[in-house]
CSV table of C-alpha atoms and ligand atoms in Angstrom, one decimal:
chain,number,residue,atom,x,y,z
T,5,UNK,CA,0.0,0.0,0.0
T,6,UNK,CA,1.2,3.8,-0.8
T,7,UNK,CA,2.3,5.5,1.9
T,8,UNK,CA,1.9,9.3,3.0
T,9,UNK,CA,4.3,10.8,4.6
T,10,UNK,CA,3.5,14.7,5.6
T,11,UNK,CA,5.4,17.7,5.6
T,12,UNK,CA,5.3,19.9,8.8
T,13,UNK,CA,7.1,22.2,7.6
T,14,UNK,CA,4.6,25.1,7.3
T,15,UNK,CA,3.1,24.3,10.5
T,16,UNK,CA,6.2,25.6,11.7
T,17,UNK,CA,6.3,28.9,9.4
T,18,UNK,CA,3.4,30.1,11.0
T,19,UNK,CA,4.9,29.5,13.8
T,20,UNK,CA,7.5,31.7,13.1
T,21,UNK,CA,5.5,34.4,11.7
T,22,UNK,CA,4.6,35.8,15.2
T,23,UNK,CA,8.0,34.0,17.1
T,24,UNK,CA,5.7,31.9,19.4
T,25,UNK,CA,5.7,28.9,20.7
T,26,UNK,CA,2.9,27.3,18.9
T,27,UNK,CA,1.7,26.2,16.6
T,28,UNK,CA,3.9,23.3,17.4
T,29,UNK,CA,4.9,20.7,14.4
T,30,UNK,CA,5.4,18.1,17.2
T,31,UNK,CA,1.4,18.7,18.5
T,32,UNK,CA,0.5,18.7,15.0
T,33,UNK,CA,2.5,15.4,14.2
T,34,UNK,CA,0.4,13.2,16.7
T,35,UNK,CA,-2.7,14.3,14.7
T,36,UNK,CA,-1.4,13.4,11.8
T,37,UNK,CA,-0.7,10.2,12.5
T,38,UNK,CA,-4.2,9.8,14.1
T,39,UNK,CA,-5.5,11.0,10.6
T,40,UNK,CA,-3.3,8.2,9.2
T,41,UNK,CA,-0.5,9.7,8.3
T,42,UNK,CA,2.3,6.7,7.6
T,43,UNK,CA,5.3,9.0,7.7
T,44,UNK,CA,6.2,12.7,9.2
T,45,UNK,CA,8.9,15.1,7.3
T,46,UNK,CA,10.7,17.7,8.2
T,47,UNK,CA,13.3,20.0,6.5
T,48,UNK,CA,16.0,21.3,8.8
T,49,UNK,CA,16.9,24.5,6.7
T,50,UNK,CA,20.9,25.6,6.7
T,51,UNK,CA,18.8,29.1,7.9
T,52,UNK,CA,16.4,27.3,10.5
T,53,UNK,CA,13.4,29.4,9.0
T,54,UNK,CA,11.0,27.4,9.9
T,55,UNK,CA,12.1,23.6,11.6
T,56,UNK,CA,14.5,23.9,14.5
T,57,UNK,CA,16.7,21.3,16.0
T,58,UNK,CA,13.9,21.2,18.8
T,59,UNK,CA,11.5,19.9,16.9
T,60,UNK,CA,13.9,17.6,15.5
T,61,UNK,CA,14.6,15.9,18.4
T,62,UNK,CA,11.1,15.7,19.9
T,63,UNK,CA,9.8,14.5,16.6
T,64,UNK,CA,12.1,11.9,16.8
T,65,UNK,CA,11.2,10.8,20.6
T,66,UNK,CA,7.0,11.1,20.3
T,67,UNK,CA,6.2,10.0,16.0
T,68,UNK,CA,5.3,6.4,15.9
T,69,UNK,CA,5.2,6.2,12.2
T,70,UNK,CA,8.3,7.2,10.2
T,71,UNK,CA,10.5,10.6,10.8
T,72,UNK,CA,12.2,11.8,7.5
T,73,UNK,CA,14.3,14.6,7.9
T,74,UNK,CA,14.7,16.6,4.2
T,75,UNK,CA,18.3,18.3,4.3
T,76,UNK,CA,21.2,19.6,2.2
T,77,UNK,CA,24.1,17.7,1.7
T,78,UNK,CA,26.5,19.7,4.2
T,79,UNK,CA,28.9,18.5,6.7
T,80,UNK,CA,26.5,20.2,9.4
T,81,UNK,CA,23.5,18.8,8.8
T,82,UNK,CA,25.0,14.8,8.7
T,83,UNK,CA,26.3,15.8,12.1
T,84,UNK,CA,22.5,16.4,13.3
T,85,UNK,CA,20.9,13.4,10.8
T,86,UNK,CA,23.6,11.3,13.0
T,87,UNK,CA,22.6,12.6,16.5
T,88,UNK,CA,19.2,12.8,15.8
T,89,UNK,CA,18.8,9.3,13.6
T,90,UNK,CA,15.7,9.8,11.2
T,91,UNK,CA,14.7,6.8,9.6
T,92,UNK,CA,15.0,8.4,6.6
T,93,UNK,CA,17.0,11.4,5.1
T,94,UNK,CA,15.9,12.8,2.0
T,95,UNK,CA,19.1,14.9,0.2
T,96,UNK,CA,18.0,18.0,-1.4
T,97,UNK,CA,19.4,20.8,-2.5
T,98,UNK,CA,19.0,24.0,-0.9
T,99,UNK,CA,19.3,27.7,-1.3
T,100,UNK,CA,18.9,30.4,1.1
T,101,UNK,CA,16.7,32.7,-1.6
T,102,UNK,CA,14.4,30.4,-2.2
T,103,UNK,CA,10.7,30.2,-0.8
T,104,UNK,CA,10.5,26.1,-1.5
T,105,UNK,CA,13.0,23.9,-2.8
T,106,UNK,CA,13.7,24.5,-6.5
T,107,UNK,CA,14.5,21.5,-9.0
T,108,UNK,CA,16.4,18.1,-7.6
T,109,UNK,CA,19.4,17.3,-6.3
T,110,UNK,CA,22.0,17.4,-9.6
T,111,UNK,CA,24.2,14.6,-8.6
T,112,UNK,CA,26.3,15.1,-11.8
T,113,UNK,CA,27.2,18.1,-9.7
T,114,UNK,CA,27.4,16.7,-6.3
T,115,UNK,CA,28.5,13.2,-6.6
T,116,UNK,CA,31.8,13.5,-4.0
T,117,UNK,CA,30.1,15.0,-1.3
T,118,UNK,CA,26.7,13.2,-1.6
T,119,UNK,CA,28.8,9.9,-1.9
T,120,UNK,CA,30.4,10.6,1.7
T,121,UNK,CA,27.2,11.6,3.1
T,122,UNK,CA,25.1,8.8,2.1
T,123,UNK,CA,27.9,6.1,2.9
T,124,UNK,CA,27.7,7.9,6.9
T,125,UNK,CA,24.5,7.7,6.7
T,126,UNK,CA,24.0,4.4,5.4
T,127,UNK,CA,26.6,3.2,8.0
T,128,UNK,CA,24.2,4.6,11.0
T,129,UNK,CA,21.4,2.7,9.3
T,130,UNK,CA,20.1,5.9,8.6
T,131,UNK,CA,17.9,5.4,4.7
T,132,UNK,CA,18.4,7.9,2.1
T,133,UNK,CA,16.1,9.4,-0.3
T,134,UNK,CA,17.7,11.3,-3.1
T,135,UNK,CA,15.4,14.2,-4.7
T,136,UNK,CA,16.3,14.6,-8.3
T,137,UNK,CA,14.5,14.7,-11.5
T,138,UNK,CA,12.4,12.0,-13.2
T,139,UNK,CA,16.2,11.3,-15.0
T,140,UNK,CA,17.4,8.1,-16.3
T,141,UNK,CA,20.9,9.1,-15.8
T,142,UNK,CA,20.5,10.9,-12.4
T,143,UNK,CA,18.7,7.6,-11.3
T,144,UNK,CA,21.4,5.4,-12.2
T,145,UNK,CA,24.2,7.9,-10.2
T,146,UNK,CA,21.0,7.3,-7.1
T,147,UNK,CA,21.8,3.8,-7.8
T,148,UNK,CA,26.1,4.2,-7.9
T,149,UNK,CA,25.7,6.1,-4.5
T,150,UNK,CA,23.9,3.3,-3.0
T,151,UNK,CA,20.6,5.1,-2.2
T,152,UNK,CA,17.5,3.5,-0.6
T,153,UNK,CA,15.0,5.2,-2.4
T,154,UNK,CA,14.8,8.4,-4.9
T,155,UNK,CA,12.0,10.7,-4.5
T,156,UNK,CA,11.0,11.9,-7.4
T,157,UNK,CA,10.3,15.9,-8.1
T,158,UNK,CA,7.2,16.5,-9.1
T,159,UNK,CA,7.1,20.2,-9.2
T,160,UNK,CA,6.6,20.6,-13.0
T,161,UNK,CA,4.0,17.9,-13.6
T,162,UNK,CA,1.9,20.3,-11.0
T,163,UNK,CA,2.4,23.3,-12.5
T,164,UNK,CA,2.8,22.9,-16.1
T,165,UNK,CA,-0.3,22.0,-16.9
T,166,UNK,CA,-0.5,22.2,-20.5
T,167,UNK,CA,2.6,19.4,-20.6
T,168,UNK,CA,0.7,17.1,-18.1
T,169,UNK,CA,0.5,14.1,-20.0
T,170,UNK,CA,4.1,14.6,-20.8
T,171,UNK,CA,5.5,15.1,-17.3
T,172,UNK,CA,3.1,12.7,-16.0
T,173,UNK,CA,4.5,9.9,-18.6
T,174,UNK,CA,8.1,11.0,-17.6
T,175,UNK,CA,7.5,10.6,-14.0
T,176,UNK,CA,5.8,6.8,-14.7
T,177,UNK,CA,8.9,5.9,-16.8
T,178,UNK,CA,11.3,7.4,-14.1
T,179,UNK,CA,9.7,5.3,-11.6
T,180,UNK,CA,9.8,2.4,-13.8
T,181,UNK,CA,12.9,2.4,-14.4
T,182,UNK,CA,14.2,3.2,-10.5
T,183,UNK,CA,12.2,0.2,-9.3
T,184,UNK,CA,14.0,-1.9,-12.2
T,185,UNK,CA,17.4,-0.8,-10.0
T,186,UNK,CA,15.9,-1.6,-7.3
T,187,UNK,CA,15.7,1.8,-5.4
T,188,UNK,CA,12.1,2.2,-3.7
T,189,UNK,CA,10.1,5.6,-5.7
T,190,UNK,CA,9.0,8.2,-3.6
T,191,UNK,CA,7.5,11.4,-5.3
T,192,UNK,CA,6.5,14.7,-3.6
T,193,UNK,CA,6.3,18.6,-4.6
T,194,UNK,CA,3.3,20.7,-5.3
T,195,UNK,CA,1.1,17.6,-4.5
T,196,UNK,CA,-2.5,18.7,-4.3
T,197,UNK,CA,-6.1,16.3,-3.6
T,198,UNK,CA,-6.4,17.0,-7.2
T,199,UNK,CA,-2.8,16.2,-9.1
T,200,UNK,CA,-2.0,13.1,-7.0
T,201,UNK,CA,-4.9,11.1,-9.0
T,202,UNK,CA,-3.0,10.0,-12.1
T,203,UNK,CA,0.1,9.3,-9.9
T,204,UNK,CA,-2.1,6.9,-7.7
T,205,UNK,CA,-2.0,4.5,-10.9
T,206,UNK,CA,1.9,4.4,-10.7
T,207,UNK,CA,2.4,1.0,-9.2
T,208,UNK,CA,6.3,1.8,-8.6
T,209,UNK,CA,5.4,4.9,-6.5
T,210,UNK,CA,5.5,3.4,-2.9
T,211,UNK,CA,5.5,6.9,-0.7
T,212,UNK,CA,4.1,10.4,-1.2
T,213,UNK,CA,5.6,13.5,0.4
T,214,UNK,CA,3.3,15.7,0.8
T,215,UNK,CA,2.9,19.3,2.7
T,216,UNK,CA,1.8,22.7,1.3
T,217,UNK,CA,-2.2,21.4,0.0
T,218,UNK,CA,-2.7,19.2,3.8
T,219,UNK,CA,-1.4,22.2,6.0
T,220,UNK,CA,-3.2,24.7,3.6
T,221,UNK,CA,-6.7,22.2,3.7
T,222,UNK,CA,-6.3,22.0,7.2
T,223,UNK,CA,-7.4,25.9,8.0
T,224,UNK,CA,-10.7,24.8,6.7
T,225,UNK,CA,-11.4,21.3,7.8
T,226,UNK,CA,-8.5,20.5,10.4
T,227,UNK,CA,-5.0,18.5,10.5
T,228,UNK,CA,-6.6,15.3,11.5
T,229,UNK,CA,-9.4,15.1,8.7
T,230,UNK,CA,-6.8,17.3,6.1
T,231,UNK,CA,-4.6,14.0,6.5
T,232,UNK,CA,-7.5,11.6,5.9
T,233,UNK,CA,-9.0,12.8,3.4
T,234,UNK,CA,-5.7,12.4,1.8
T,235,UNK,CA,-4.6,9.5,2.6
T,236,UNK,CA,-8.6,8.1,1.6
T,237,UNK,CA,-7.5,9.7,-1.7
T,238,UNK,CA,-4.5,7.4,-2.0
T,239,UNK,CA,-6.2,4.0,-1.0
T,240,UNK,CA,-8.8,5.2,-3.4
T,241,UNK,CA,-7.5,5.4,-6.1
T,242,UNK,CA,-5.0,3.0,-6.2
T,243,UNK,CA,-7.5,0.1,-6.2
B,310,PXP,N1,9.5,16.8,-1.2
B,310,PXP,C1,10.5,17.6,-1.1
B,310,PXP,C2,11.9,17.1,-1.4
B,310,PXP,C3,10.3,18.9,-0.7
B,310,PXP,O1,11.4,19.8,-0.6
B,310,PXP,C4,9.0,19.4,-0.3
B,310,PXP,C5,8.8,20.8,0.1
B,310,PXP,O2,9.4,21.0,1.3
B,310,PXP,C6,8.0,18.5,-0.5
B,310,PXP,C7,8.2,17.2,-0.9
B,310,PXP,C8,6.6,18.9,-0.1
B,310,PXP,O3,6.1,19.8,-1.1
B,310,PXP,P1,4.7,20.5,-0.9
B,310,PXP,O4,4.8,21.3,0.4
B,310,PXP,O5,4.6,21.3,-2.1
B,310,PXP,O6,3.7,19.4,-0.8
């Protein structure tokens, strides 16, 4: 079965917005899970704009499900993925301008210093998600570096939506080809209760990362039933 994995990440922003002490991701974390979440992710930004270490490390002691901590691939931040110990860590890349991350993980680019990362974390026991583009030849250097899993960027196939069918095909052919390497397929950005239909017929696709659309639904209609309806959406429709 598919799994949902959601991003606290903006439960955190507003947070930050008025510098208080709620709302708190790690409150908001237990209700996700009673929604049905399978999986809770965080990204620890280099600039801590939202997620802080303490979240980190209570997220790590209460969550039941998964914790997946979304990072850069910096000396600093495998230091906290090995004091911390996620089950997962999903590599991105990362720059301070940006309002969300922008594009995958170019590991043409990055090879050396993703290599070291993902062999530390790897020997913690720590799995590793690469984020990159639906690539044949960034999925085989996933593969070289020894990866658990890629997730796949969906960012384009949400908002181009003239090229749909083309980004959607690209995405199924990625994940094809990932699982044929045998590297698990996750696939998250720009996710919506709308967009994540046609993906739902991806057999290869075994985890969603998904934030933004549950947090933003969740003003209306509340975490807990935000993160059901989703994850209803993804039993749904992969029958
Ligand atoms: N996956 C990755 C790698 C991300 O960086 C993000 C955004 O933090 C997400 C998934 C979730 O994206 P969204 O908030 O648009 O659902």
């Amino acid at each position: 079965m598919k799994k949902l994995s959601v991003n606290l990440d903006h439960i955190a922003t507003l947070r930050e917005a008025r510098k208080e002490n709620f709302p708190d991701p790690v409150q908001a974390a237990i209700l996700c899970e009673i929604g049905g979440a399978d999986g809770i992710t965080v990204h620890l930004r280099q600039d801590r704009r939202h997620i802080k270490e303490r979240d980190l490390e209570l997220l790590r002691k209460v969550i039941k499900t998964e914790l997946n901590l979304e990072m850069a691939p910096t000396e600093e931040m495998l230091n906290i993925a090995l004091n911390y110990k996620p089950d997962w860590v999903t590599l991105v890349p990362e720059s301070p301008e940006e309002v969300t991350t922008q594009g995958g993980l170019d590991l043409l680019k990055t090879y050396s210093i993703v290599k070291e990362i993902v062999n530390k974390l790897r020997e913690a026991e720590i799995k590793v998600s690469i984020f990159i583009e639906p690539d044949k030849e960034q999925i085989e250097k996933a593969k070289e570096l020894n990866a658990s899993a890629i997730e796949i960027n969906t960012d384009l196939y949400t908002k181009d939506i003239k090229n749909r069918e083309k980004y959607l095909k690209e995405i199924e052919e990625a994940s094809k080809f990932a699982s044929s390497l045998s590297l698990s397929v996750h696939a998250g950005h720009g996710l919506n209760y709308h967009n994540i239909i046609p993906l739902l017929k991806i057999k290869e696709i075994e985890e969603f990362a998904i934030g933004f659309s549950i947090i933003a639904r969740a003003v209306y209609v509340g975490l807990k039933e935000a993160v059901y309806e989703m994850k209803r959406l993804i039993i749904e429709g992969e029958k």
